[in-house]
Short mmCIF file of C-alpha atoms in Angstrom, two decimals:
data_model
loop_
_atom_site.label_atom_id
_atom_site.label_comp_id
_atom_site.label_asym_id
_atom_site.label_seq_id
_atom_site.Cartn_x
_atom_site.Cartn_y
_atom_site.Cartn_z
CA MET E 1 8.19 -36.58 3.02
CA ASN E 2 11.26 -34.29 2.77
CA ALA E 3 11.61 -30.76 4.13
CA LYS E 4 11.32 -29.18 0.67
CA HIS E 5 8.00 -30.92 0.07
CA ASN E 6 6.80 -29.89 3.52
CA ASP E 7 7.67 -26.25 2.77
CA GLU E 8 5.89 -26.39 -0.59
CA THR E 9 2.76 -27.84 1.02
CA LEU E 10 2.89 -25.21 3.75
CA LEU E 11 3.27 -22.40 1.21
CA ILE E 12 0.43 -23.72 -0.93
CA ASP E 13 -1.88 -23.74 2.09
CA PHE E 14 -0.66 -20.26 3.04
CA HIS E 15 -1.39 -18.73 -0.36
CA LEU E 16 -4.76 -20.47 -0.47
CA ARG E 17 -5.49 -18.94 2.97
CA ARG E 18 -6.03 -22.33 4.62
CA LEU E 19 -3.64 -21.81 7.53
CA ASP E 20 -4.74 -20.64 10.94
CA GLU E 21 -3.25 -17.33 12.08
CA PRO E 22 -0.35 -18.78 14.20
CA HIS E 23 0.90 -20.87 11.25
CA ALA E 24 0.32 -18.02 8.78
CA HIS E 25 2.33 -15.71 11.05
CA GLU E 26 5.19 -18.23 11.10
CA VAL E 27 5.18 -18.39 7.29
CA ARG E 28 5.33 -14.59 7.04
CA ARG E 29 8.24 -14.55 9.49
CA ARG E 30 10.17 -17.09 7.47
CA VAL E 31 9.49 -15.20 4.23
CA GLU E 32 11.05 -12.10 5.77
CA GLU E 33 14.08 -13.88 7.24
CA ASP E 34 14.83 -16.72 4.81
CA ALA E 35 15.68 -15.68 1.24
CA ALA E 36 15.31 -19.23 -0.13
CA PHE E 37 11.94 -19.64 1.56
CA ALA E 38 10.86 -16.22 0.24
CA SER E 39 11.86 -17.28 -3.29
CA ALA E 40 9.88 -20.51 -2.92
CA SER E 41 6.90 -18.47 -1.71
CA ARG E 42 7.02 -16.28 -4.81
CA ASP E 43 7.27 -19.37 -7.04
CA VAL E 44 4.21 -20.90 -5.38
CA ALA E 45 2.30 -17.62 -5.67
CA HIS E 46 3.09 -17.40 -9.38
CA ALA E 47 2.18 -21.06 -9.93
CA LEU E 48 -1.16 -20.54 -8.20
CA GLY E 49 -1.80 -17.45 -10.29
CA ALA E 50 -3.39 -19.60 -13.00
CA VAL E 51 -6.03 -20.75 -10.52
CA ASN E 52 -6.26 -17.61 -8.43
CA LEU E 53 -10.04 -17.98 -8.14
CA LEU E 54 -9.81 -21.15 -6.07
CA PRO E 55 -9.77 -19.48 -2.62
CA GLU E 56 -13.00 -17.69 -3.51
CA ARG E 57 -14.88 -20.18 -5.72
CA GLU E 58 -13.66 -23.68 -4.85
CA PRO E 59 -15.64 -26.66 -6.23
CA PRO E 60 -16.80 -29.31 -3.75
CA ALA E 61 -13.80 -31.13 -2.29
CA ASP E 62 -15.10 -34.53 -3.42
CA LEU E 63 -16.07 -33.49 -6.96
CA VAL E 64 -13.20 -35.33 -8.67
CA ALA E 65 -13.65 -38.45 -6.53
CA ARG E 66 -17.40 -38.57 -7.21
CA THR E 67 -16.87 -38.05 -10.95
CA MET E 68 -14.32 -40.87 -11.22
CA ALA E 69 -16.47 -43.14 -9.05
CA ARG E 70 -19.44 -42.52 -11.36
CA ILE E 71 -17.35 -43.38 -14.41
CA ALA E 72 -16.09 -46.58 -12.74
CA GLN E 73 -19.66 -47.52 -11.79
CA ALA E 74 -20.80 -46.94 -15.35
CA LYS E 75 -18.16 -49.37 -16.64
CA GLN E 76 -19.14 -51.96 -14.03
CA ASP E 77 -22.80 -51.61 -15.03
CA ASP E 78 -21.87 -52.18 -18.68
CA ASP E 79 -20.02 -55.39 -17.76
CA VAL E 80 -22.95 -56.68 -15.73
CA VAL E 81 -25.39 -55.96 -18.52
CA ALA E 82 -23.15 -57.76 -21.03
CA ASP E 83 -23.09 -60.89 -18.80
CA GLU E 84 -26.83 -60.96 -18.20
CA GLU E 85 -28.28 -59.69 -21.45
CA THR E 86 -29.43 -63.22 -22.46
CA ALA E 87 -31.00 -63.94 -19.05
CA ARG E 88 -33.24 -60.85 -18.67
CA PRO E 89 -34.33 -57.73 -20.51
CA LEU E 90 -31.54 -55.27 -21.10
CA TYR E 91 -31.43 -52.14 -18.89
CA ARG E 92 -28.79 -49.62 -19.69
CA PRO E 93 -27.19 -47.46 -16.97
CA THR E 94 -27.88 -43.73 -16.92
CA PHE E 95 -24.41 -43.01 -18.41
CA SER E 96 -22.12 -45.27 -20.35
CA LEU E 97 -18.37 -45.12 -19.83
CA ARG E 98 -18.00 -43.22 -23.09
CA GLU E 99 -20.64 -40.71 -22.04
CA GLY E 100 -18.98 -40.23 -18.64
CA VAL E 101 -15.60 -39.58 -20.24
CA PHE E 102 -17.24 -37.13 -22.65
CA VAL E 103 -18.86 -35.23 -19.78
CA ALA E 104 -15.55 -35.07 -17.86
CA ALA E 105 -13.70 -33.83 -20.96
CA SER E 106 -16.38 -31.23 -21.58
CA LEU E 107 -16.01 -29.95 -18.03
CA LEU E 108 -12.26 -29.61 -18.47
CA ILE E 109 -12.74 -27.66 -21.70
CA ILE E 110 -15.27 -25.35 -20.06
CA VAL E 111 -12.93 -24.73 -17.13
CA SER E 112 -9.97 -24.03 -19.44
CA ILE E 113 -12.02 -21.44 -21.34
CA PHE E 114 -13.89 -19.65 -18.59
CA VAL E 115 -11.56 -19.76 -15.56
CA PRO E 116 -8.79 -17.68 -17.23
CA SER E 117 -11.41 -15.13 -18.35
CA MET E 118 -12.90 -14.92 -14.86
CA MET E 119 -9.44 -14.65 -13.32
CA GLU E 120 -8.52 -11.85 -15.72
CA ALA E 121 -11.76 -10.05 -14.87
CA LYS E 122 -10.97 -10.38 -11.15
CA HIS E 123 -7.46 -8.98 -11.59
CA ALA E 124 -8.84 -6.11 -13.65
CA GLY E 125 -11.41 -5.39 -10.94
CA ARG E 126 -8.73 -5.28 -8.26
CA ALA E 127 -6.58 -2.99 -10.41
CA ARG E 128 -9.56 -0.62 -10.74
CA LEU E 129 -10.08 -0.60 -6.96
CA CYS E 130 -6.36 0.05 -6.49
CA ARG E 131 -6.58 2.94 -8.97
CA ALA E 132 -9.49 4.39 -6.98
CA ASN E 133 -7.41 4.14 -3.77
CA ILE E 134 -4.50 5.94 -5.38
CA GLY E 135 -6.83 8.58 -6.79
CA GLN E 136 -8.15 9.32 -3.29
CA ILE E 137 -4.57 9.49 -1.96
CA GLY E 138 -3.80 11.99 -4.73
CA THR E 139 -6.77 14.11 -3.70
CA GLY E 140 -5.59 13.99 -0.08
CA ILE E 141 -2.07 15.03 -1.11
CA GLN E 142 -3.44 18.05 -2.98
CA GLU E 143 -5.64 19.05 -0.02
CA PHE E 144 -2.59 18.76 2.25
CA ALA E 145 -0.58 20.94 -0.15
CA SER E 146 -3.33 23.57 -0.22
CA ALA E 147 -3.09 23.80 3.56
CA HIS E 148 0.75 23.93 3.57
CA ASP E 149 1.72 26.58 1.00
CA GLY E 150 1.87 24.11 -1.87
CA LEU E 151 4.22 21.68 -0.11
CA LEU E 152 3.41 17.98 -0.36
CA PRO E 153 3.74 15.68 2.69
CA SER E 154 7.37 15.18 3.71
CA ALA E 155 9.00 12.61 6.01
CA GLY E 156 11.78 14.89 7.26
CA GLY E 157 14.24 13.33 9.73
CA ASN E 158 17.75 12.30 8.75
CA THR E 159 18.71 11.53 5.17
CA ARG E 160 18.82 7.75 5.59
CA TRP E 161 15.75 5.84 4.37
CA LEU E 162 16.90 2.24 5.01
CA PRO E 163 17.44 0.62 8.42
CA GLY E 164 21.07 0.01 9.29
CA ARG E 165 23.73 0.88 11.81
CA GLU E 166 22.31 4.39 11.76
CA GLN E 167 18.55 3.91 11.94
CA GLY E 168 16.81 5.59 9.03
CA GLY E 169 13.45 7.31 9.09
CA GLY E 170 10.89 5.60 6.87
CA ASN E 171 9.62 7.64 3.95
CA SER E 172 6.12 6.30 4.71
CA ARG E 173 5.97 8.81 7.57
CA ALA E 174 5.14 11.40 4.92
CA LEU E 175 2.01 9.52 3.83
CA PHE E 176 1.05 8.84 7.45
CA LEU E 177 0.55 12.59 7.81
CA LEU E 178 -2.45 12.15 5.52
CA VAL E 179 -3.92 9.58 7.92
CA GLN E 180 -3.20 11.68 11.00
CA GLY E 181 -4.70 14.77 9.41
CA LYS E 182 -7.75 12.79 8.22
CA TYR E 183 -7.08 13.67 4.59
CA VAL E 184 -7.19 9.97 3.60
CA PRO E 185 -8.65 6.95 5.48
CA GLN E 186 -6.08 4.34 6.54
CA THR E 187 -7.77 1.67 4.40
CA ARG E 188 -6.94 3.55 1.18
CA PHE E 189 -3.28 2.70 1.63
CA LEU E 190 -4.01 -1.02 1.14
CA CYS E 191 -3.86 -2.30 -2.44
CA PRO E 192 -6.81 -4.72 -2.99
CA ALA E 193 -4.49 -7.06 -4.90
CA ALA E 194 -1.86 -7.28 -2.14
CA GLU E 195 -1.83 -9.00 1.24
CA SER E 196 -4.53 -7.58 3.49
CA GLY E 197 -3.48 -5.50 6.46
CA GLN E 198 -5.10 -5.29 9.87
CA PRO E 199 -6.97 -2.19 11.11
CA TYR E 200 -5.10 -0.26 13.79
CA GLN E 201 -5.85 2.41 16.34
CA ILE E 202 -4.35 5.81 15.52
CA THR E 203 -2.79 7.49 18.56
CA ALA E 204 -1.34 10.97 19.06
CA ASP E 205 2.22 9.67 19.47
CA MET E 206 2.27 7.65 16.22
CA GLU E 207 4.65 8.90 13.51
CA ASP E 208 4.37 6.11 10.95
CA PHE E 209 2.23 3.20 9.82
CA PRO E 210 2.48 0.23 12.24
CA GLY E 211 4.10 -2.04 9.63
CA HIS E 212 4.49 -2.93 5.97
CA ARG E 213 1.14 -4.76 5.94
CA ASN E 214 -0.58 -1.42 6.55
CA ILE E 215 0.74 0.39 3.47
CA HIS E 216 1.25 -0.99 -0.03
CA TYR E 217 2.26 2.13 -1.98
CA SER E 218 5.65 3.73 -2.59
CA TYR E 219 6.03 7.53 -2.38
CA GLN E 220 8.56 9.93 -3.84
CA HIS E 221 11.74 10.42 -1.78
CA THR E 222 11.03 13.09 0.89
CA VAL E 223 13.38 12.18 3.76
CA GLY E 224 15.87 14.66 5.13
CA THR E 225 15.56 18.07 3.50
CA GLN E 226 13.90 16.77 0.34
CA ARG E 227 10.57 18.56 -0.17
CA LEU E 228 8.08 18.49 -3.02
CA SER E 229 6.13 21.56 -4.03
CA ARG E 230 3.45 21.66 -6.68
CA GLU E 231 4.55 25.25 -7.31
CA ASP E 232 8.17 24.30 -8.06
CA PRO E 233 9.01 25.92 -11.45
CA ASN E 234 10.88 22.75 -12.42
CA LEU E 235 7.70 20.69 -11.99
CA VAL E 236 4.85 22.93 -13.10
CA ASN E 237 5.29 22.16 -16.80
CA VAL E 238 5.81 18.42 -16.29
CA ALA E 239 3.15 17.79 -13.63
CA SER E 240 1.30 15.40 -15.95
CA GLU E 241 4.52 13.32 -16.36
CA MET E 242 5.99 13.54 -12.85
CA VAL E 243 5.17 10.33 -10.93
CA ILE E 244 4.93 10.87 -7.16
CA LEU E 245 3.39 7.56 -5.97
CA ALA E 246 2.78 4.03 -7.25
CA ASP E 247 2.27 0.41 -6.23
CA ALA E 248 5.11 -0.73 -3.95
CA THR E 249 8.66 -0.87 -5.32
CA PRO E 250 9.78 -4.35 -6.46
CA PHE E 251 13.34 -3.77 -5.22
CA TYR E 252 12.78 -3.92 -1.45
CA ARG E 253 12.56 -7.40 0.10
CA ASN E 254 13.71 -8.81 3.44
CA ARG E 255 14.79 -5.33 4.56
CA THR E 256 17.24 -5.11 1.68
CA PHE E 257 17.12 -2.83 -1.38
CA ARG E 258 18.59 -4.44 -4.50
CA ALA E 259 18.17 -3.06 -8.02
CA ASP E 260 17.88 -6.46 -9.75
CA ASP E 261 16.65 -6.53 -13.36
CA PRO E 262 15.92 -2.78 -13.35
CA ASP E 263 14.65 -2.52 -16.94
CA SER E 264 11.69 -4.88 -16.52
CA ALA E 265 10.98 -4.81 -12.76
CA LEU E 266 7.30 -4.39 -11.91
CA SER E 267 5.50 -4.14 -8.57
CA ASP E 268 4.58 -7.36 -6.78
CA ASN E 269 1.18 -5.88 -5.87
CA HIS E 270 -0.35 -7.02 -9.17
CA ASN E 271 1.73 -10.17 -9.72
CA ARG E 272 4.29 -8.18 -11.72
CA THR E 273 1.87 -7.41 -14.53
CA GLY E 274 2.16 -3.64 -14.07
CA GLN E 275 1.41 -0.91 -11.57
CA ASN E 276 -0.92 2.03 -11.02
CA VAL E 277 0.92 5.35 -10.79
CA LEU E 278 -0.09 8.77 -9.47
CA TYR E 279 1.14 11.90 -11.22
CA LEU E 280 1.70 15.34 -9.70
CA ASP E 281 -1.35 16.71 -11.54
CA THR E 282 -3.41 14.03 -9.62
CA HIS E 283 -4.33 11.81 -12.57
CA VAL E 284 -3.75 8.05 -12.18
CA GLY E 285 -2.50 5.74 -14.93
CA TRP E 286 -1.60 2.08 -15.44
CA THR E 287 1.82 1.19 -16.81
CA THR E 288 3.44 -2.12 -17.71
CA ARG E 289 6.94 -0.61 -17.58
CA PRO E 290 8.90 1.00 -14.73
CA GLN E 291 10.05 3.79 -17.09
CA ALA E 292 6.91 5.86 -16.56
CA GLY E 293 8.28 9.18 -15.33
CA VAL E 294 9.42 12.39 -17.01
CA LYS E 295 11.06 11.55 -20.37
CA GLY E 296 10.93 7.83 -19.56
CA ASP E 297 12.48 8.16 -16.11
CA HIS E 298 12.65 4.93 -14.06
CA ILE E 299 10.20 5.58 -11.22
CA TYR E 300 11.71 3.15 -8.70
CA LEU E 301 15.39 4.10 -9.00
CA ALA E 302 17.44 7.27 -8.78
CA GLU E 303 18.68 8.07 -12.27
CA GLY E 304 21.88 6.21 -13.12
CA ILE E 305 22.27 4.59 -9.68
CA TYR E 306 22.11 0.79 -9.37
CA THR E 307 23.88 0.08 -6.06
CA TYR E 308 22.16 1.33 -2.91
CA SER E 309 23.24 1.78 0.69
CA GLY E 310 20.15 3.65 1.92
CA ASP E 311 21.00 7.35 1.70
CA GLU E 312 20.70 7.98 -2.06
CA THR E 313 18.57 10.88 -3.29
CA PRO E 314 16.93 11.92 -6.59
CA THR E 315 19.53 13.33 -8.96
CA SER E 316 17.32 16.16 -10.25
CA PRO E 317 13.98 17.85 -9.42
CA THR E 318 12.23 15.71 -12.07
CA ASP E 319 13.88 12.42 -11.06
CA THR E 320 11.20 10.18 -9.57
CA PHE E 321 12.65 7.89 -6.89
CA LEU E 322 9.86 5.98 -5.13
CA LEU E 323 11.15 4.59 -1.84
CA PRO E 324 10.02 1.37 -0.10
CA ALA E 325 6.40 1.54 1.06
CA HIS E 326 7.51 0.86 4.64
CA CYS E 327 10.95 0.03 6.02
CA GLY E 328 10.70 1.04 9.67
CA GLU E 329 10.73 -1.35 12.57
CA GLU E 330 7.70 -3.66 12.79
#
């Protein structure tokens, strides 16, 4: 068995949640450090998307073996009956080979019809839960603004938002203010369709979420001197179009921000089928395009910028630029 096959088997078990925690941790480490392994992980995840119910509703492990054994037994019974039909009364088996094949084919047809529908229903349910999470975050943001002269949470710090030679301050620090101030529970920052995070103890000295597994949503650029105010004259009339938060940006992977395929990029949270977005007026919507901001503004990129070093800013007050959900040290 070659290394590629071993990796594929390992990734399949990982996405089906069959690995123990030490092995799962090793897979997550390799995904973050090995681009080829990360690409293989995404391919496996997409391939398993068609049977995404399996981790929750698996059939008995020996179902296929028992079905084929029953069909083989039925054929053997038919042969025995044919040899002995002149020596004793004829007794037919419960199922003939033809009947067994018909039953197996019927099961396959049923599965092909109902599994996709059930999977679609599950995805829709998770998207609704995600929308509820984002709605509660929006309520928390507005409550924070009411207590801070209309200003929304801001990360502050230096202007750099990516790690590098000069360590940047993660934009997620802005949203962590909502957790610290008890405006929003920590669990609301976990998208139900993304990888589950672990609960953590909030301490007085914490300034950010512990890691990227504890926050799955991207927030408008607020590092450095960038501040958002719901009373900004530039935003008041476009509050229903101005996106301030959404499912995590698709451009940040392995601690690198790359604007690949900008016109059709969608968040990984929902298997790149779309993303929930929060608008400044607090309503939440679902979009299947990244151009969901003011006048079709791309919500994950600064307008007109496609190469990033980590200190870019929105180009105008209405330019939505949702930064990585979390890019601080783990």
